Coordinates of C-alpha atoms in Angstrom, one line a residue:
X6 CA -33.9 117.8 98.7
X7 CA -31.5 118.0 95.8
X8 CA -27.9 117.0 96.4
X9 CA -26.7 120.0 94.7
X10 CA -28.2 123.4 94.7
X11 CA -27.5 126.3 92.4
X12 CA -25.7 129.0 94.1
X13 CA -27.7 132.2 94.6
X14 CA -26.4 135.1 92.6
X15 CA -25.6 138.2 94.5
X16 CA -28.1 141.0 93.9
X17 CA -27.5 144.6 94.8
X18 CA -29.8 145.6 97.7
X19 CA -32.2 148.4 97.1
X20 CA -31.4 152.0 97.9
X21 CA -33.7 151.8 100.9
X22 CA -31.6 148.9 102.4
X23 CA -28.3 150.6 101.6
X24 CA -29.4 153.8 103.3
X25 CA -30.7 152.0 106.4
X26 CA -27.4 150.2 106.7
X27 CA -25.6 153.6 106.4
X28 CA -27.8 155.0 109.2
X29 CA -26.8 152.1 111.4
X30 CA -23.1 152.6 110.6
X31 CA -23.5 156.3 111.4
X32 CA -25.2 155.6 114.7
X33 CA -22.3 153.3 115.6
X34 CA -19.8 156.1 114.7
X35 CA -21.5 158.5 117.1
X36 CA -20.2 156.2 119.9
X37 CA -16.6 156.3 118.4
X38 CA -16.2 159.8 116.9
X39 CA -15.9 162.8 119.3
X40 CA -18.9 165.2 119.2
X41 CA -18.2 168.8 118.2
X42 CA -19.7 172.0 117.0
X43 CA -18.9 175.1 115.0
X44 CA -19.8 178.7 115.6
X45 CA -22.3 180.2 113.1
X46 CA -22.6 183.7 111.6
X47 CA -25.8 185.8 111.5
X48 CA -26.8 184.0 108.3
X49 CA -26.5 180.6 110.0
X50 CA -23.4 179.6 108.1
X51 CA -20.6 177.7 109.8
X52 CA -17.5 179.7 110.5
X53 CA -14.3 177.9 109.5
X54 CA -11.7 177.5 112.2
X55 CA -14.2 177.7 115.1
X56 CA -14.6 174.0 115.8
X57 CA -14.7 172.8 119.5
X58 CA -15.4 169.4 121.0
X59 CA -18.4 168.9 123.2
X60 CA -19.9 166.2 125.3
X61 CA -20.5 162.9 123.4
X62 CA -24.1 162.2 122.3
X63 CA -24.2 158.6 121.1
X64 CA -27.3 157.5 119.2
X65 CA -29.2 154.3 120.1
X66 CA -31.7 151.9 118.5
X67 CA -34.6 154.2 119.1
X68 CA -32.8 157.1 117.4
X69 CA -32.1 154.8 114.4
X70 CA -35.7 153.7 113.9
X71 CA -37.0 157.2 114.4
X72 CA -34.5 158.8 112.0
X73 CA -36.6 158.4 108.8
X74 CA -39.6 160.0 110.6
X75 CA -37.5 162.9 111.8
X76 CA -36.0 163.0 108.4
X77 CA -39.4 163.6 106.9
X78 CA -40.7 166.0 109.5
X79 CA -37.5 167.7 110.6
X80 CA -35.8 168.3 114.0
X81 CA -34.3 171.3 115.7
X82 CA -31.0 170.5 114.0
X83 CA -32.1 169.2 110.7
X84 CA -34.8 170.5 108.2
X85 CA -37.4 168.0 107.2
X86 CA -37.9 166.5 103.7
X87 CA -41.6 167.0 103.6
X88 CA -41.3 170.0 101.4
X89 CA -39.2 168.3 98.7
X90 CA -41.2 165.1 99.1
X91 CA -44.5 166.9 98.4
X92 CA -42.9 168.6 95.4
X93 CA -41.8 165.2 94.0
X94 CA -45.3 163.8 94.4
X95 CA -46.8 166.8 92.6
X96 CA -44.3 166.4 89.7
X97 CA -45.3 162.7 89.6
X98 CA -49.0 163.7 89.4
X99 CA -48.2 166.2 86.6
X100 CA -46.3 163.6 84.6
X101 CA -49.1 161.1 85.2
X102 CA -51.6 163.5 83.6
X103 CA -49.3 164.2 80.7
X104 CA -48.6 160.5 80.1
X105 CA -52.3 159.8 80.3
X106 CA -52.8 162.1 77.3
X107 CA -50.2 160.1 75.2
X108 CA -48.8 163.4 74.0
X109 CA -45.1 162.6 74.6
X110 CA -45.3 159.3 72.8
X111 CA -47.2 160.7 69.9
X112 CA -44.9 163.8 69.8
X113 CA -41.8 161.6 69.3
X114 CA -43.6 159.4 66.8
X115 CA -44.6 162.5 64.8
X116 CA -41.0 163.7 64.8
X117 CA -39.8 160.3 63.5
X118 CA -42.4 160.3 60.8
X119 CA -41.6 163.9 59.7
X120 CA -38.0 163.0 59.1
X121 CA -38.6 159.8 57.3
X122 CA -35.9 159.4 54.7
X123 CA -33.6 161.8 56.6
X124 CA -33.2 159.5 59.6
X125 CA -29.6 160.7 60.3
X126 CA -30.9 164.1 61.0
X127 CA -33.1 162.6 63.7
X128 CA -30.0 161.8 65.8
X129 CA -29.3 165.4 67.0
X130 CA -33.0 166.4 67.1
X131 CA -34.1 163.4 69.2
X132 CA -31.0 163.5 71.4
X133 CA -31.7 167.2 72.2
X134 CA -35.4 166.4 73.0
X135 CA -34.5 163.5 75.3
X136 CA -31.7 165.5 76.9
X137 CA -34.2 168.3 77.7
X138 CA -36.4 165.7 79.3
X139 CA -33.6 164.4 81.4
X140 CA -32.3 167.9 82.3
X141 CA -35.7 169.3 83.4
X142 CA -37.6 166.4 85.0
X143 CA -35.1 163.5 85.2
X144 CA -36.5 161.5 82.3
X145 CA -35.3 157.9 82.8
X146 CA -37.8 155.0 83.1
X147 CA -40.1 156.9 80.8
X148 CA -37.7 156.3 77.9
X149 CA -38.6 152.5 77.8
X150 CA -41.6 153.3 75.6
X151 CA -39.4 154.8 72.9
X152 CA -37.0 151.9 72.1
X153 CA -39.7 149.9 70.2
X154 CA -40.3 153.0 68.1
X155 CA -36.8 154.3 67.4
X156 CA -34.5 151.2 67.4
X157 CA -36.4 149.6 64.4
X158 CA -36.3 152.8 62.5
X159 CA -32.5 153.0 62.9
X160 CA -32.1 149.3 61.9
X161 CA -34.5 149.8 58.9
X162 CA -32.5 152.6 57.4
X163 CA -29.2 150.8 57.6
X164 CA -27.8 151.7 61.0
X165 CA -28.0 149.3 64.0
X166 CA -29.6 148.9 67.4
X167 CA -26.7 150.6 69.1
X168 CA -27.6 153.8 67.3
X169 CA -31.2 153.6 68.4
X170 CA -30.2 152.9 72.0
X171 CA -27.6 155.7 72.0
X172 CA -30.2 158.2 70.8
X173 CA -32.5 157.5 73.7
X174 CA -30.2 156.4 76.5
X175 CA -27.3 158.7 75.9
X176 CA -29.7 161.6 75.1
X177 CA -31.8 161.3 78.3
X178 CA -29.0 160.4 80.7
X179 CA -26.7 163.1 79.5
X180 CA -29.6 165.4 80.2
X181 CA -29.7 164.0 83.8
X182 CA -26.0 164.3 84.0
X183 CA -26.3 168.0 83.2
X184 CA -29.5 168.6 85.1
X185 CA -30.6 172.2 85.1
X186 CA -33.7 172.1 87.3
X187 CA -34.3 168.3 87.6
X188 CA -36.3 168.0 90.9
X189 CA -34.8 164.6 91.8
X190 CA -31.2 165.8 91.5
X191 CA -30.9 169.6 91.5
X192 CA -34.0 170.1 93.6
X193 CA -33.2 167.6 96.4
X194 CA -29.5 168.6 96.6
X195 CA -30.3 172.3 96.6
X196 CA -32.8 172.0 99.3
X197 CA -30.4 170.1 101.5
X198 CA -27.6 172.6 100.8
X199 CA -30.0 175.5 101.6
X200 CA -29.8 177.2 98.3
X201 CA -32.2 178.0 95.4
X202 CA -32.2 175.4 92.6
X203 CA -31.6 178.3 90.3
X204 CA -28.1 179.0 91.7
X205 CA -25.4 177.7 89.3
X206 CA -27.9 177.2 86.5
X207 CA -25.6 178.9 84.0
X208 CA -22.8 176.4 84.7
X209 CA -25.2 173.5 84.4
X210 CA -26.3 174.9 81.0
X211 CA -22.6 174.9 80.0
X212 CA -22.4 171.2 81.1
X213 CA -25.5 170.4 79.1
X214 CA -24.3 172.0 75.9
X215 CA -20.8 170.5 76.1
X216 CA -21.6 167.0 77.1
X217 CA -24.6 166.7 74.8
X218 CA -22.5 168.0 71.9
X219 CA -20.0 165.2 72.7
X220 CA -22.7 162.6 72.8
X221 CA -24.3 163.8 69.5
X222 CA -20.8 163.9 67.8
X223 CA -20.0 160.3 68.7
X224 CA -23.4 158.9 67.8
X225 CA -23.6 160.7 64.5
X226 CA -20.0 159.7 63.6
X227 CA -20.8 156.0 64.4
X228 CA -24.0 156.1 62.3
X229 CA -22.0 157.6 59.4
X230 CA -19.4 154.9 59.6
X231 CA -22.1 152.2 59.4
X232 CA -23.7 154.0 56.6
X233 CA -20.5 153.9 54.6
X234 CA -19.4 150.4 55.7
X235 CA -22.0 148.1 57.5
X236 CA -19.1 145.9 58.7
X237 CA -18.2 148.7 61.1
X238 CA -21.2 148.0 63.2
X239 CA -20.5 146.5 66.6
X240 CA -23.4 144.1 65.9
X241 CA -22.4 143.1 62.4
X242 CA -21.4 139.6 63.6
X243 CA -24.8 139.2 65.1
X244 CA -26.7 140.1 61.9
X245 CA -27.9 136.6 61.3
X246 CA -28.5 135.8 64.9
X247 CA -30.8 138.6 66.1
X248 CA -33.9 139.6 64.3
X249 CA -34.6 143.3 64.3
X250 CA -37.2 144.5 66.7
X251 CA -40.5 145.1 65.2
X252 CA -41.6 148.7 65.2
X253 CA -44.4 149.5 67.6
X254 CA -47.7 150.3 65.8
X255 CA -49.8 151.3 68.8
X256 CA -48.7 155.0 68.9
X257 CA -51.6 157.2 67.6
X258 CA -51.2 160.2 65.4
X259 CA -50.5 163.5 67.2
X260 CA -53.8 165.2 67.8
X261 CA -54.5 168.9 68.2
X262 CA -55.3 168.4 71.9
X263 CA -52.0 166.5 72.4
X264 CA -50.2 169.3 70.6
X265 CA -51.7 171.7 73.1
X266 CA -50.6 169.5 76.0
X267 CA -47.0 169.5 74.6
X268 CA -47.0 173.3 74.5
X269 CA -48.3 173.4 78.2
X270 CA -45.7 170.7 79.1
X271 CA -42.9 172.8 77.8
X272 CA -44.4 176.0 79.2
X273 CA -44.5 174.5 82.7
X274 CA -40.8 173.7 82.8
X275 CA -40.0 177.1 81.1
X276 CA -42.0 178.8 83.9
X277 CA -40.1 176.7 86.5
X278 CA -36.7 177.8 85.1
X279 CA -37.8 181.4 85.0
X280 CA -39.1 181.3 88.6
X281 CA -35.8 179.8 90.0
X282 CA -33.2 182.1 88.4
X283 CA -32.3 184.9 90.8
X284 CA -33.0 187.7 88.4
X285 CA -32.4 190.5 90.9
X286 CA -28.8 189.3 91.3
X287 CA -28.3 190.0 87.5
X288 CA -29.9 193.4 87.8
X289 CA -33.1 192.3 86.1
X290 CA -36.1 193.9 87.9
X291 CA -38.8 193.1 85.2
X292 CA -40.5 190.4 87.3
X293 CA -40.4 192.3 90.6
X294 CA -41.8 195.4 88.9
X295 CA -44.5 193.4 87.2
X296 CA -45.5 191.7 90.4
X297 CA -45.6 195.0 92.3
X298 CA -47.7 196.6 89.5
X299 CA -50.1 193.6 89.4
X300 CA -50.7 193.4 93.2
X301 CA -51.2 197.2 93.4
X302 CA -54.2 197.3 91.1
X303 CA -57.3 198.0 93.2
X304 CA -59.6 195.0 93.7
X305 CA -57.8 192.9 91.0
X306 CA -54.6 192.8 93.1
X307 CA -56.7 191.7 96.2
X308 CA -58.4 189.0 94.1
X309 CA -55.1 187.6 92.8
X310 CA -53.6 187.9 96.3
X311 CA -51.1 190.4 97.6
X312 CA -48.8 187.7 98.9
X313 CA -47.7 186.6 95.4
X314 CA -44.0 186.3 94.7
X315 CA -42.2 187.5 91.5
X316 CA -40.5 185.0 89.3
X317 CA -36.9 184.6 90.5
X318 CA -38.0 184.4 94.2
X319 CA -39.9 181.2 94.0
X320 CA -38.8 178.1 96.0
X321 CA -40.2 174.6 96.6
X322 CA -43.6 175.7 97.8
X323 CA -44.2 177.9 94.8
X324 CA -43.0 175.4 92.2
X325 CA -45.0 172.7 93.9
X326 CA -48.1 174.9 93.3
X327 CA -47.0 175.4 89.7
X328 CA -47.1 171.7 88.9
X329 CA -50.4 171.2 90.7
X330 CA -52.0 174.0 88.8
X331 CA -50.6 173.0 85.5
X332 CA -51.8 169.4 86.1
X333 CA -55.3 170.9 86.3
X334 CA -54.8 173.1 83.3
X335 CA -53.6 170.1 81.2
X336 CA -56.6 168.1 82.3
X337 CA -59.0 170.8 81.3
X338 CA -57.4 171.5 78.0
X339 CA -57.4 167.8 77.1
X340 CA -61.0 167.6 78.3
X341 CA -60.1 164.8 80.7
X342 CA -63.0 163.8 82.9
X343 CA -62.8 164.3 86.7
X344 CA -62.6 160.6 87.5
X345 CA -59.9 160.0 84.8
X346 CA -57.9 163.0 86.0
X347 CA -57.9 161.9 89.6
X348 CA -56.9 158.3 88.6
X349 CA -54.1 159.5 86.4
X350 CA -52.8 162.0 88.9
X351 CA -52.7 159.5 91.8
X352 CA -51.1 156.9 89.5
X353 CA -48.4 159.4 88.7
X354 CA -47.9 160.3 92.4
X355 CA -47.7 156.6 93.2
X356 CA -44.9 156.0 90.6
X357 CA -42.8 158.5 92.4
X358 CA -43.8 157.6 96.0
X359 CA -40.6 155.6 96.5
X360 CA -38.5 158.6 95.4
X361 CA -40.4 160.9 97.9
X362 CA -39.9 158.3 100.7
X363 CA -36.2 157.7 99.9
X364 CA -35.5 161.4 100.4
X365 CA -36.8 161.1 104.0
X366 CA -34.8 157.9 104.6
X367 CA -31.6 159.6 103.3
X368 CA -32.3 162.6 105.4
X369 CA -32.4 160.3 108.4
X370 CA -28.6 159.9 107.9
X371 CA -28.2 163.6 108.5
X372 CA -30.6 163.4 111.5
X373 CA -28.4 160.8 113.2
X374 CA -25.2 162.7 112.4
X375 CA -26.6 166.0 113.7
X376 CA -28.2 164.5 116.8
X377 CA -25.0 162.7 117.6
X378 CA -23.1 166.0 117.0
X379 CA -20.5 164.3 114.7
X380 CA -21.4 166.3 111.6
X381 CA -19.2 169.2 112.8
X382 CA -16.4 166.7 113.7
X383 CA -16.4 165.1 110.2
X384 CA -16.4 168.6 108.6
X385 CA -13.5 169.5 110.9
X386 CA -11.6 166.4 109.6
X387 CA -12.3 167.5 106.1
X388 CA -11.4 171.1 106.8
X389 CA -8.1 170.0 108.2
X390 CA -7.3 167.4 105.6
X391 CA -8.5 169.3 102.5
X392 CA -7.8 172.9 103.7
X393 CA -4.7 173.3 101.6
X394 CA -6.5 172.4 98.3
X395 CA -7.4 175.0 95.7
X396 CA -11.0 175.5 94.9
X397 CA -10.5 173.8 91.5
X398 CA -8.8 170.8 93.0
X399 CA -11.6 170.4 95.6
X400 CA -14.3 170.5 92.9
X401 CA -12.4 167.8 90.9
X402 CA -12.0 165.6 94.0
X403 CA -15.7 166.0 94.8
X404 CA -16.5 164.7 91.3
X405 CA -14.2 161.7 91.6
X406 CA -15.6 161.0 95.1
X407 CA -19.2 160.8 93.8
X408 CA -18.3 158.2 91.1
X409 CA -17.9 155.2 93.5
X410 CA -20.7 156.7 95.7
X411 CA -23.0 156.5 92.7
X412 CA -22.4 152.8 92.5
X413 CA -23.0 152.4 96.2
X414 CA -26.2 154.5 96.3
X415 CA -27.8 154.3 92.8
X416 CA -30.7 156.5 93.7
X417 CA -30.0 160.1 92.7
X418 CA -32.2 161.6 95.4
X419 CA -30.9 159.1 98.0
X420 CA -27.3 160.0 97.1
X421 CA -28.0 163.7 97.5
X422 CA -29.7 163.1 100.8
X423 CA -26.9 161.0 102.2
X424 CA -24.0 163.2 101.3
X425 CA -24.9 166.8 100.5
X426 CA -25.3 167.8 104.1
X427 CA -21.5 167.2 104.5
X428 CA -20.2 168.0 101.0
X429 CA -21.8 171.4 100.6
X430 CA -20.5 173.0 103.8
X431 CA -17.1 171.3 103.2
X432 CA -17.0 173.0 99.8
X433 CA -17.8 176.3 101.4
X434 CA -14.8 175.9 103.8
X435 CA -12.6 175.4 100.7
X436 CA -14.0 178.4 98.9
X437 CA -16.2 176.3 96.6
X438 CA -19.8 177.4 96.3
X439 CA -22.5 174.8 97.1
X440 CA -23.9 174.9 93.5
X441 CA -20.6 173.7 92.2
X442 CA -20.6 170.8 94.6
X443 CA -24.1 170.0 93.4
X444 CA -23.0 170.1 89.8
X445 CA -20.1 167.8 90.5
X446 CA -22.5 165.3 92.2
X447 CA -24.9 165.4 89.3
X448 CA -22.2 165.0 86.7
X449 CA -20.6 162.0 88.4
X450 CA -23.9 160.3 89.2
X451 CA -25.0 160.8 85.6
X452 CA -21.8 159.4 84.2
X453 CA -22.2 156.2 86.2
X454 CA -25.9 155.9 85.1
X455 CA -24.8 155.8 81.5
X456 CA -23.2 152.4 81.9
X457 CA -24.2 151.0 85.3
X458 CA -25.3 147.3 85.2
X459 CA -27.3 147.9 88.3
X460 CA -29.4 150.6 86.6
X461 CA -32.9 149.5 85.6
X462 CA -32.8 152.1 82.9
X463 CA -29.6 150.8 81.3
X464 CA -30.5 147.1 81.6
X465 CA -34.0 147.7 80.4
X466 CA -32.7 149.4 77.3
X467 CA -30.3 146.5 76.6
X468 CA -33.2 144.0 77.0
X469 CA -35.6 145.9 74.7
X470 CA -33.0 146.5 72.0
X471 CA -31.1 143.1 72.1
X472 CA -27.8 144.9 72.7
X473 CA -25.4 143.1 75.0
X474 CA -24.2 145.2 78.0
X475 CA -20.6 144.3 77.1
X476 CA -21.2 145.7 73.6
X477 CA -22.7 148.9 75.1
X478 CA -19.6 149.3 77.3
X479 CA -17.4 148.9 74.3
X480 CA -19.3 151.5 72.4
X481 CA -19.5 154.0 75.2
X482 CA -15.8 153.7 76.4
X483 CA -14.5 156.6 74.5
X484 CA -17.6 158.7 75.2
X485 CA -17.2 158.1 78.9
X486 CA -13.5 159.1 78.9
X487 CA -14.2 162.3 76.9
X488 CA -17.2 163.3 79.1
X489 CA -15.1 162.6 82.2
X490 CA -12.3 164.9 81.0
X491 CA -14.7 167.6 79.9
X492 CA -16.4 167.4 83.3
X493 CA -13.2 167.9 85.1
X494 CA -12.3 170.9 83.0
X495 CA -15.7 172.6 83.4
X496 CA -15.7 172.0 87.2
X497 CA -12.2 173.4 87.6
X498 CA -13.2 176.4 85.5
X499 CA -16.4 176.9 87.4
X500 CA -14.6 176.8 90.8
X501 CA -12.0 179.2 89.5
X502 CA -14.4 181.8 88.2
X503 CA -17.3 181.5 90.7

């Protein structure tokens, strides 16, 4: 045995471990915190000011180890995660089919080729494309394939690796920060809060436009500075130390079939957005009228099915069906064989299996809290302590609260599952609608994921591009501050006007 051994470096435990530890802590708290309950109205909403203590219901070891199972299947007090978990798996299967076609990689490569000689124009175009991916389906790890393509292009035309990283990383993660219908953020949080993912989408679009504009402005300005004076590059002193990454040459030309896949890919998320916006609340009856007309047609209506729902009234079951059907449509259009289709679909599901399971584990926290009847007590503490706050101030404090929580629980879905059951009703008590609480959670989590050293997406980008994490922090410092201030302003305004 060696006389001296190297000290083991601390590594952040996985989200599963963190969530299990939180479940244990919550179970212990059921022995210490008084149990209580609120009265509810006809709609099932808690009525502020009606809290009463009840007999203590401490949770034991059996309750702890059963909590993830109950979190998936549900209990009398807590809805199960099976609906959102199945939805996540279907999204994974759909992305697996699309990735199998190579359409996304070839689409970006075709865009880069088209703007050869006008590479600075690629900055806003590509950042918008990556942001749309992040905002609609939580594009994150998928971006790893694009660094070997975009970083060498940026270096080759006189910029540096930071510009290439910023296009991909800032673009995609600002999209996640301002998620509109991202199933892993907006979807999970909305399901827990008991609202449609379409609620609050207008404010999330405002978030997307404002924060993405900030990102594009900073990246474009930095690229322009380097273009005028290469010594302005944060990597200029490393010029002779690091060799530029070679551009990947294994991305095929965009084929006609891949172009059709990209159209179907965009159409799928466009349909999802249309289906989740509550059109009737805005006085738009087009989809309801069309659905009534279609189902009233003799024979055809019966063939289609009279139980169909108009766009605007869809929820998780319907959009789960959408991704399953569109997976098949993409496979047929691409002329993918049955065996290849099943393999790609299952592979895609497998890649998101951990996300689907983590939702159930996170829901286990709420199961233990509800079974121990301490949820109402914690809400009562919040109602008492935060009751004097204005709606705008509560929205801002919620945003600030979620910043350290995002470091503690890096998983977007896990964070929503662990906290939204408390934060959404607490917001309602303070006159803040649940969709604003969700927007605050997404914005804070997204901000952290732009720079977090525990993020596989961030560290993977650094490793692929040869950019040091300290250099990345130096580059993004001003961007983070500006996005932080803009986020506070938007949340305050949303709480004031909603």
